[in-house]
Tab-separated table of C-alpha atoms and ligand atoms in Angstrom:
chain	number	residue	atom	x	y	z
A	29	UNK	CA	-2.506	-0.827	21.635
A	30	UNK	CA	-4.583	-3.353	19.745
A	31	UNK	CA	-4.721	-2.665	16.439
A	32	UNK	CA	-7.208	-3.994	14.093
A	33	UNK	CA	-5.149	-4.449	10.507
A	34	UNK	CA	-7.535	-4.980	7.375
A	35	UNK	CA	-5.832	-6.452	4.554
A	36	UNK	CA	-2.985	-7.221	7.499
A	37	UNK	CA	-2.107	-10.907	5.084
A	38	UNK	CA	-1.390	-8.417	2.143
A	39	UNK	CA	1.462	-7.117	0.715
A	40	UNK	CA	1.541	-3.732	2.793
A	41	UNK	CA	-0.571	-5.088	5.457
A	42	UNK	CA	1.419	-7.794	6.226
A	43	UNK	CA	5.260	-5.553	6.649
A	44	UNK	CA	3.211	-3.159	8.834
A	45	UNK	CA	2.002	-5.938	10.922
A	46	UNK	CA	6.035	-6.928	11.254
A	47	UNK	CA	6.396	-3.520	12.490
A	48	UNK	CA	3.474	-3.096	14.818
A	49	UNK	CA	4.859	-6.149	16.792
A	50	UNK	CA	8.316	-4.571	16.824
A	51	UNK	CA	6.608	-1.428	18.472
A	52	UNK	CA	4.952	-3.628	21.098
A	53	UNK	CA	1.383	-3.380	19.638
A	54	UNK	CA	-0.748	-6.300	19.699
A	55	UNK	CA	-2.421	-7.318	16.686
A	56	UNK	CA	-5.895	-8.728	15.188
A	57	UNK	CA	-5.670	-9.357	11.283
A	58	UNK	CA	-8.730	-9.514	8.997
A	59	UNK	CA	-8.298	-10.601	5.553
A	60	UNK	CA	-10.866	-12.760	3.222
A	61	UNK	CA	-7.667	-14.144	1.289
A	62	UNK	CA	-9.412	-12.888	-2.386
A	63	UNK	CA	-5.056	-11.732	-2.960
A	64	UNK	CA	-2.880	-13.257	-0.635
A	65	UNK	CA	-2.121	-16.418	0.916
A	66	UNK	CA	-2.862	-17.924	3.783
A	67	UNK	CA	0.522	-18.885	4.243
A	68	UNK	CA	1.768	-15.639	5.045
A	69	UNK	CA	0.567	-16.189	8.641
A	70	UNK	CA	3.167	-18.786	9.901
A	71	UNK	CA	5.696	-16.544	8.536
A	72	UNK	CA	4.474	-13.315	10.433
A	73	UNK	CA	4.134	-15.805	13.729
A	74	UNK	CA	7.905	-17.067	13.230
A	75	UNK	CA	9.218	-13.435	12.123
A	76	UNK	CA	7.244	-11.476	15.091
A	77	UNK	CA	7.616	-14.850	17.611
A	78	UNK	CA	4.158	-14.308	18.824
A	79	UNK	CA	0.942	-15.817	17.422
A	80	UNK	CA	-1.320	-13.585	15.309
A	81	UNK	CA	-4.796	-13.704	15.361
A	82	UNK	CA	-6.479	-14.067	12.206
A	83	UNK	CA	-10.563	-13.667	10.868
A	84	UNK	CA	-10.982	-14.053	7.504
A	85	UNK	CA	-14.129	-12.630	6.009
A	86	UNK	CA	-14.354	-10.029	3.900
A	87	UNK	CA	-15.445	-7.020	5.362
A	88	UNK	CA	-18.337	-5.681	3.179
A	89	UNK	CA	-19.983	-8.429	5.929
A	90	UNK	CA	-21.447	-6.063	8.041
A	91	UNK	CA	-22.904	-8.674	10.290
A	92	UNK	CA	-19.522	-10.279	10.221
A	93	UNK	CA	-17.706	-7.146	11.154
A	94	UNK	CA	-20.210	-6.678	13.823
A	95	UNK	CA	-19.548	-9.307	15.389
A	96	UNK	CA	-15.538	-9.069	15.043
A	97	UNK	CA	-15.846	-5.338	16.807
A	98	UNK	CA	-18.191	-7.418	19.441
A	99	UNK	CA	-15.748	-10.221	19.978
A	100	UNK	CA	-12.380	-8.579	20.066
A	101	UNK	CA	-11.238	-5.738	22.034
A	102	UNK	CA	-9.420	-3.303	19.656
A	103	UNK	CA	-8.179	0.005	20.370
A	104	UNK	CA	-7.096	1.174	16.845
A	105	UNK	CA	-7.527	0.118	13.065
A	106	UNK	CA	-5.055	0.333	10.100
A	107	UNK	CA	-7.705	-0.364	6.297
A	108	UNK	CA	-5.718	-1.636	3.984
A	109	UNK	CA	-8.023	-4.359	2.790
A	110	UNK	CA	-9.686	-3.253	-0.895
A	111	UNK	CA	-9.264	-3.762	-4.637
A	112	UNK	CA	-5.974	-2.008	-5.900
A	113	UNK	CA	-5.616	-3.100	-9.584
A	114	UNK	CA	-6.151	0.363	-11.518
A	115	UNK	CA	-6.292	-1.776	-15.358
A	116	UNK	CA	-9.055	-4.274	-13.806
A	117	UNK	CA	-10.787	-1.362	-11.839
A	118	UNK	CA	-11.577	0.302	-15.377
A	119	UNK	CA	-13.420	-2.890	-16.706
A	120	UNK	CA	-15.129	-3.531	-13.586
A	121	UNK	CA	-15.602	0.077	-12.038
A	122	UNK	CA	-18.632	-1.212	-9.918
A	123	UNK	CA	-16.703	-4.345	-8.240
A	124	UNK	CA	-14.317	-1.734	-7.294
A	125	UNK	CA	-16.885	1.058	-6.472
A	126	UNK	CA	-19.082	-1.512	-4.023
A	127	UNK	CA	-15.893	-3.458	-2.588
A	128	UNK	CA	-13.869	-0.695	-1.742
A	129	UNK	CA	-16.374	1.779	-0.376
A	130	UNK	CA	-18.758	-0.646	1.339
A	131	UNK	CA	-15.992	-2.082	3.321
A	132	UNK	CA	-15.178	1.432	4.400
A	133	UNK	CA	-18.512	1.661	5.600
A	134	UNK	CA	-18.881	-1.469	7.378
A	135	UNK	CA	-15.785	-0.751	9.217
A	136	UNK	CA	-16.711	2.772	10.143
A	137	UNK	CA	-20.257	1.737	11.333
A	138	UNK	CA	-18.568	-0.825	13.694
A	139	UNK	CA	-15.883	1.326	14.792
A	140	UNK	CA	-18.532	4.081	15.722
A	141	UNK	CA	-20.888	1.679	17.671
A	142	UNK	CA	-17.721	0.302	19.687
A	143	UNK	CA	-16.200	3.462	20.300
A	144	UNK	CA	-12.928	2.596	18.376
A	145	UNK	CA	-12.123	5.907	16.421
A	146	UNK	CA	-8.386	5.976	15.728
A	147	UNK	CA	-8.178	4.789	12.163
A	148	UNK	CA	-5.126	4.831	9.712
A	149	UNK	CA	-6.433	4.210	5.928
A	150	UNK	CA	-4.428	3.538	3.014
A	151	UNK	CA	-4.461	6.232	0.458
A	152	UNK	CA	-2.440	6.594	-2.745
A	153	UNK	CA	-0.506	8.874	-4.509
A	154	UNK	CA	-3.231	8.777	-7.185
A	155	UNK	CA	-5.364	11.388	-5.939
A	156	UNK	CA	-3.519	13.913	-7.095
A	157	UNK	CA	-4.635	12.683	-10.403
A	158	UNK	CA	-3.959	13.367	-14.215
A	159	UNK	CA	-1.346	16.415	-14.039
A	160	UNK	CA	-0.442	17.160	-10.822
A	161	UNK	CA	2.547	19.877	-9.939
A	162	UNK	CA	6.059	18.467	-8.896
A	163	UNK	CA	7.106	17.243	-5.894
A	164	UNK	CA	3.665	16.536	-4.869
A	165	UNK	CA	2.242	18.373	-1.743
A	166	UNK	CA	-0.926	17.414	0.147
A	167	UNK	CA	-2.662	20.500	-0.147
A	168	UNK	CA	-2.910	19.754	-4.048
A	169	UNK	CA	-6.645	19.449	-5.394
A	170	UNK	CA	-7.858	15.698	-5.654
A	171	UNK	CA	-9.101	13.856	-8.570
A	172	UNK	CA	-8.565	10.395	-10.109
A	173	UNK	CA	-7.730	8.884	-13.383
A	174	UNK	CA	-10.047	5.536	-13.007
A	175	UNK	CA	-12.268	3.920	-10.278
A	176	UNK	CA	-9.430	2.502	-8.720
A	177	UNK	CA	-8.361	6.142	-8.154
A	178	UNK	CA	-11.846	7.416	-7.411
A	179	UNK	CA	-12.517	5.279	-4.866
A	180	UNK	CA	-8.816	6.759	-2.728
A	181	UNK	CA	-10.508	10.167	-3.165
A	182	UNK	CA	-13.941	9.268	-2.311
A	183	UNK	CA	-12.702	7.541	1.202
A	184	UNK	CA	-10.820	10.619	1.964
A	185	UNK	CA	-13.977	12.613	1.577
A	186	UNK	CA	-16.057	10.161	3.900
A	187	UNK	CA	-13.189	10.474	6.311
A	188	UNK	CA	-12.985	14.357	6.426
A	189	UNK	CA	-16.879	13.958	6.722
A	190	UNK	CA	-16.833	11.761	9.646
A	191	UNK	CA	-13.876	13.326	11.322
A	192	UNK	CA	-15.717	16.609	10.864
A	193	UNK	CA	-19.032	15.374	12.398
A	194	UNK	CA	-17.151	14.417	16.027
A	195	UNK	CA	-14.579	15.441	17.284
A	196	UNK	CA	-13.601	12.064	18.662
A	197	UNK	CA	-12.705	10.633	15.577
A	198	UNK	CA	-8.607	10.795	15.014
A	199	UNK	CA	-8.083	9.844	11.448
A	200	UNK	CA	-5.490	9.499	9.227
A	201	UNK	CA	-5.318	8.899	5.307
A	202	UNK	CA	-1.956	8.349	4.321
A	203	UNK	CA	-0.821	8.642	0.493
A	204	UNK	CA	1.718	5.825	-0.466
A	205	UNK	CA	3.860	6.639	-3.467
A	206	UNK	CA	4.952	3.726	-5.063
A	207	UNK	CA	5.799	0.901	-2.681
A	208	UNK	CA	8.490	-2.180	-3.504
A	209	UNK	CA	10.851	-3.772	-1.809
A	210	UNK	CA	10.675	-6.805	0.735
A	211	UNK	CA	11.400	-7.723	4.522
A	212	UNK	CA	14.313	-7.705	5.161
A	213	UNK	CA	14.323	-11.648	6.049
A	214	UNK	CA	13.248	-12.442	2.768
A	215	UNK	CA	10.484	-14.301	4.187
A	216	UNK	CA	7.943	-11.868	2.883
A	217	UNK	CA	7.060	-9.824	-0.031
A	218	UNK	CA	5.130	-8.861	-2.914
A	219	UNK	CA	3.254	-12.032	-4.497
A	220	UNK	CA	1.129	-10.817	-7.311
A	221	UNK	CA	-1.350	-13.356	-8.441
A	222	UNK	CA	-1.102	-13.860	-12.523
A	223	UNK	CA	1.231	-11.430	-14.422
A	224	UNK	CA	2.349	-8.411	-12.419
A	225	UNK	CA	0.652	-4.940	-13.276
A	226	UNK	CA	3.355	-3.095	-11.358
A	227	UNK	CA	7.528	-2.327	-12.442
A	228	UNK	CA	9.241	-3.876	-9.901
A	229	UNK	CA	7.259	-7.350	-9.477
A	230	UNK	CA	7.527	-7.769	-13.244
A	231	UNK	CA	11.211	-7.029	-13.048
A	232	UNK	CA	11.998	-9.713	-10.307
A	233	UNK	CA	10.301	-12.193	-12.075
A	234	UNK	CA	12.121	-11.577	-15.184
A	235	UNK	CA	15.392	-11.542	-13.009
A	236	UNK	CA	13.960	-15.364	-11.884
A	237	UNK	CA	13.517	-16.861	-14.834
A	238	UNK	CA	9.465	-16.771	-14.874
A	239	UNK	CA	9.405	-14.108	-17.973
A	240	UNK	CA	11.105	-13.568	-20.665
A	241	UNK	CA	11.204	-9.760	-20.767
A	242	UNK	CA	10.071	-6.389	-19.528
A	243	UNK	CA	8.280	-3.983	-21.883
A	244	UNK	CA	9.009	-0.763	-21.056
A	245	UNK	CA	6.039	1.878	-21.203
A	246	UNK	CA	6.884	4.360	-22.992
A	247	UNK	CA	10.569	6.614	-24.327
A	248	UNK	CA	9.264	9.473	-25.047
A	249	UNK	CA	7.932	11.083	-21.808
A	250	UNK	CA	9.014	14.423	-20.826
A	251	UNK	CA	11.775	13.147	-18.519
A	252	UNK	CA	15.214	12.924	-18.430
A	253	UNK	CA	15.875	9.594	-20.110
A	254	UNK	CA	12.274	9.772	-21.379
A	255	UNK	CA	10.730	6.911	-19.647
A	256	UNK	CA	8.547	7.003	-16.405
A	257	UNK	CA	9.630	8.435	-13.007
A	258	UNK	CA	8.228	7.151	-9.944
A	259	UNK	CA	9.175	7.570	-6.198
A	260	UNK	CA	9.676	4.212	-5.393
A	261	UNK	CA	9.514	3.613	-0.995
A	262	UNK	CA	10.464	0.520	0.533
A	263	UNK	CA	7.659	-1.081	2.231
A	264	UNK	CA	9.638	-1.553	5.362
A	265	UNK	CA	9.835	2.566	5.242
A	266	UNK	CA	5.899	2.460	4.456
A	267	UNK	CA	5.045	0.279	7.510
A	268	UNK	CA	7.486	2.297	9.969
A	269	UNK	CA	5.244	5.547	8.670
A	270	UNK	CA	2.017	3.522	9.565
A	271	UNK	CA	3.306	2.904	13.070
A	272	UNK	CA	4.596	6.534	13.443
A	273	UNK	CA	0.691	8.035	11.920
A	274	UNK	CA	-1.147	5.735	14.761
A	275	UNK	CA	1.367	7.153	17.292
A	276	UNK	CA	1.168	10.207	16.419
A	277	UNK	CA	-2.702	10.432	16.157
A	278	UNK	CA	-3.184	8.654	19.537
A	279	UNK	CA	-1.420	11.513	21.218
A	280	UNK	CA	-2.982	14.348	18.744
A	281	UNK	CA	-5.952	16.668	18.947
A	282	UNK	CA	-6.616	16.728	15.066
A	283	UNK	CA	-9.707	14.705	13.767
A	284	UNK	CA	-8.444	14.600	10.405
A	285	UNK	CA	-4.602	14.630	8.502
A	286	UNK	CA	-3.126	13.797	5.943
A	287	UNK	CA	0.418	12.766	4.849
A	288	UNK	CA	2.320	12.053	1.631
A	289	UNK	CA	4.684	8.778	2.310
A	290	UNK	CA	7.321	8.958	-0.143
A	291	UNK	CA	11.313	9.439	-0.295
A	292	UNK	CA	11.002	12.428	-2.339
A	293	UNK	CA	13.346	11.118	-5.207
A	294	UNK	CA	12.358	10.322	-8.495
A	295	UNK	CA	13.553	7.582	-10.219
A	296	UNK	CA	13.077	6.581	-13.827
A	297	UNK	CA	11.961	2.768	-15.522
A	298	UNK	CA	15.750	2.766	-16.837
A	299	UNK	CA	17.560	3.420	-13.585
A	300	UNK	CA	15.018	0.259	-11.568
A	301	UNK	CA	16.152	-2.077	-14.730
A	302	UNK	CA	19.682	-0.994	-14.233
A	303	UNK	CA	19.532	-1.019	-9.878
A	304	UNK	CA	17.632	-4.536	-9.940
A	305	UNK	CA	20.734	-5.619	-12.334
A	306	UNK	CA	23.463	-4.989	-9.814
A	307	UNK	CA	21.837	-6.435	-7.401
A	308	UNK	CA	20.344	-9.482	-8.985
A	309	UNK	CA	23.587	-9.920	-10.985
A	310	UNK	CA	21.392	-10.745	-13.802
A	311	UNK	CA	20.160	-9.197	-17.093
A	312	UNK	CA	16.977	-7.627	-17.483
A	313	UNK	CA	15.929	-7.868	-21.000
A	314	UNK	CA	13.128	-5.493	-21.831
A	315	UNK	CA	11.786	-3.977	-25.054
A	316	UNK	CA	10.505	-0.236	-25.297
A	317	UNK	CA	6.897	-0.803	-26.246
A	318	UNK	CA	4.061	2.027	-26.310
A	319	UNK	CA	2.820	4.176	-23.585
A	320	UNK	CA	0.438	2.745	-20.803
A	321	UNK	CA	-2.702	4.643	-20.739
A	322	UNK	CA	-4.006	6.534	-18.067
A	323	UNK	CA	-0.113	6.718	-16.986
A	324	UNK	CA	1.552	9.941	-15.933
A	325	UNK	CA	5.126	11.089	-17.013
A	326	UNK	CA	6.231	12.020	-13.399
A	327	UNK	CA	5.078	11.448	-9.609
A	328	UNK	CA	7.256	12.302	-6.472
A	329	UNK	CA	6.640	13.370	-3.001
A	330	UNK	CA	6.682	15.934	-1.019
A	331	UNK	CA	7.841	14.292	2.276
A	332	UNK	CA	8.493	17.194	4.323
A	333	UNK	CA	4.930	16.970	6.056
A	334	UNK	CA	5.609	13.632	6.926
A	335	UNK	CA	8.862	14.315	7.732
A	336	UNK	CA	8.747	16.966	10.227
A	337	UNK	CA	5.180	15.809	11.814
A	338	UNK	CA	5.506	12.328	12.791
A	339	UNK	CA	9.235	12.671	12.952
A	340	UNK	CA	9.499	9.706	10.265
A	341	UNK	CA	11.372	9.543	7.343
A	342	UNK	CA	12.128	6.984	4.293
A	343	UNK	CA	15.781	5.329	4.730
A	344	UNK	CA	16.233	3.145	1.953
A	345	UNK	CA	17.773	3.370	-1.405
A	346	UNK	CA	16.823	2.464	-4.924
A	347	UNK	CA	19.681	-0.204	-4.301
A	348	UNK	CA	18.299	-1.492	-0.951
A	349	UNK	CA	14.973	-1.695	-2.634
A	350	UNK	CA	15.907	-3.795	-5.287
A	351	UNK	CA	18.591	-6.365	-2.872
A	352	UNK	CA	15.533	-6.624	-0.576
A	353	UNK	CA	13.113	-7.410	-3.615
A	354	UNK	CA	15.899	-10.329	-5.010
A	355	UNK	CA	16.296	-11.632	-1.609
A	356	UNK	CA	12.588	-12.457	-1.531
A	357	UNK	CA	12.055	-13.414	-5.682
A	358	UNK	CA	14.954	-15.464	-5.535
A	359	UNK	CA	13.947	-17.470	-2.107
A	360	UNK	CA	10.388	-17.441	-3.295
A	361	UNK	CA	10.297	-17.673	-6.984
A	362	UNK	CA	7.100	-18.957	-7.231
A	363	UNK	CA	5.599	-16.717	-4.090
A	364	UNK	CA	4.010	-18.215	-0.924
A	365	UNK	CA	3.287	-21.713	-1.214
A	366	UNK	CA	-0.197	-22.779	-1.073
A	367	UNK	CA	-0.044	-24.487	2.156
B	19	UFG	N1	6.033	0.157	-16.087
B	19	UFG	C1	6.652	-0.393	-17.205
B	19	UFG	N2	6.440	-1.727	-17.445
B	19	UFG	C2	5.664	-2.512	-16.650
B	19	UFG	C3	5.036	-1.921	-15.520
B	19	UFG	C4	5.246	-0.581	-15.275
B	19	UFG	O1	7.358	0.275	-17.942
B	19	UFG	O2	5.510	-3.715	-16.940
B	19	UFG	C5	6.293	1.582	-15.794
B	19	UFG	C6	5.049	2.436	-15.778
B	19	UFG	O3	4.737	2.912	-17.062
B	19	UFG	C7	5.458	3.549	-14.798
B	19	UFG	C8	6.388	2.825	-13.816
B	19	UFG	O4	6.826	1.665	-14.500
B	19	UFG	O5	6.199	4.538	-15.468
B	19	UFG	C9	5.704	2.422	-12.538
B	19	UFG	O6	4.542	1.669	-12.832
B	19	UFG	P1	3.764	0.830	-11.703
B	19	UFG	O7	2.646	0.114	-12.390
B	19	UFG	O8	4.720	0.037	-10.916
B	19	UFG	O9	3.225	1.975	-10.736
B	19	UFG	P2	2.226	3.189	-11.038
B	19	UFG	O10	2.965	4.419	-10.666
B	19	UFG	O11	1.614	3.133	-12.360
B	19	UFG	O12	1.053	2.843	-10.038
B	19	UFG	C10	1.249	2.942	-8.657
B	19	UFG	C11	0.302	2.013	-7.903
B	19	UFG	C12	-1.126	2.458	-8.073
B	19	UFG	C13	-1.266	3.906	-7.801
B	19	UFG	C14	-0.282	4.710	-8.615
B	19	UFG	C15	-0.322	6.183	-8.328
B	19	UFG	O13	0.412	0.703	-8.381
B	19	UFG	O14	-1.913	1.751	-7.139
B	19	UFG	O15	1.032	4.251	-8.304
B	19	UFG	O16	-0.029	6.402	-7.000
B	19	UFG	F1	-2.522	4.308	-8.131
């Protein structure tokens, strides 16, 4: 297939589009650059050994996306392009509200007019929102905890809408736990822009020398060493899921579905610190400091939807998640050069 990637330049975007090539897909990327860099390309072209095409624009351009859908053929899209910074989304709730939904839109509209209806969309693990029951299923009830949150749910409610108005659509919103981890290369990786919101980029840069230490969010969670547990996927597992949904949705009769990508393990703030240790071979200092709000105590997966309909399943360890993640801070330790 052809497969449109939005976002492909991103973090997630840019390991699935590594994987896509593996698979024998071809690939378009569209990206407007707002968080990543446009040296990520080169390395996709030397890692895949095939040029990839690349728009930038930002997609909220319906004219612009018109004309993409006119331009290109495309057979399938993965959306990962949007805002994704939960702190920032709660001080600017209608940046995140207009960027992330009209996007959406502007995609869909094109998609529909061109006949393209096989679309993979990033969801989250957020939408089962404030206190959700353990290990996470995807028949839970939906809500959010900010507009960063909101805006995973509301998607997934325009998708079961448009899935449910024709039954051409084939649709699939896929709910990422937490995602680390780097190719396997080393080449690319996670590349935060200021100081990291998220565990594992904050570690790595503390493991490189760039800060001093890691606060730690909170002891006193009801968990077993009291601080956070997350279940933490590498992103080369998260892309091989994205290949396996578009596969499996191409050859499917269901408008609509839904899966939970996770490993199904939880693993506390204490036991990344101590895994990115052995394999950095460095300290991680950190200092307990007070809860971060809007945080839960406690989010795995379910997998076993995942697991036993698109015959895909998470691989990698806490370990390999953390070697990968060094292999990438420690070749990179300022990120992607600016040109
Ligand atoms: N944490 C720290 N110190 C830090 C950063 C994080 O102790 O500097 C802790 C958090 O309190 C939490 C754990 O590390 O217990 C993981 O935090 P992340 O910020 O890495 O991940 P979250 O689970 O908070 O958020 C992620 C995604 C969101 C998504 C959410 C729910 O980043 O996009 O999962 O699916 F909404």
């Amino acid at each position: 297939m052809r497969v449109l990637v939005s976002g492909g330049a991103g973090y997630i975007g840019s390991h699935t589009v590594i994987r896509l090539a593996d698979a024998g897909h071809d690939v378009v990327v569209v990206d407007d650059f707002s968080n990543a860099k446009p040296t990520v390309v080169g390395r996709l072209e030397a890692l895949t050994g095939r040029p990839v095409t690349v728009h930038s624009f930002d997609l909220t351009d319906v004219d612009k996306t018109e004309h993409l859908f006119s331009h290109e053929p495309i057979d399938a899209v993965i959306h990962f392009a949007g805002f994704k910074a939960v702190g920032e989304s709660v001080t600017k709730p209608l940046d995140y509200y207009q960027n992330n939904l009209d996007s959406t839109f502007s995609l869909l509209r094109a998609m529909g007019r061109h006949d393209v209806r096989t679309l993979v969309f990033s969801s989250s693990a957020t939408v089962y929102g404030a206190e959700p029951s353990l290990p996470m299923t995807e028949d839970l009830p939906t809500s959010a905890t900010n507009p960063y949150g909101w805006t995973k749910v509301m998607i997934e409610q325009i998708l079961t809408d448009v899935a449910a108005s024709d039954d051409r659509w084939r649709i699939a919103a896929l709910r990422y736990f937490n995602p680390v981890g780097a190719h396997a290369s080393g080449d690319i990786g996670e590349d935060p822009s200021g100081i990291p919101n998220n565990l594992m980029p904050f570690v790595a840069q503390v493991a490189v020398g760039r800060r001093e230490k890691l606060s730690v969010f909170g002891d006193d969670y009801d968990t077993p060493d009291g601080t956070g547990v997350r279940d933490y996927i590498h992103v080369d597992d998260l892309a091989a899921g994205h290949v396996a949904a578009l596969d499996r949705i191409s050859h499917a009769d269901d408008p609509m579905s839904i899966w939970n990508l996770g490993t199904g393990q939880g693993v506390s703030v204490l036991q990344v610190i101590q895994a990115f240790e052995r394999a950095s071979g460095r300290p991680i200092p950190y200092e307990i400091a007070p809860r971060r709000p809007g945080d839960i105590a406690a989010s795995y997966a379910d997998p076993t939807k995942a697991n036993t309909e698109l015959g895909w399943r998470a691989t990698k360890t806490i370990d390999d998640m953390c070697a990968d993640t060094w292999r990438w801070q420690s070749k990179n330790p300022n990120g992607y050069p600016d040109a």
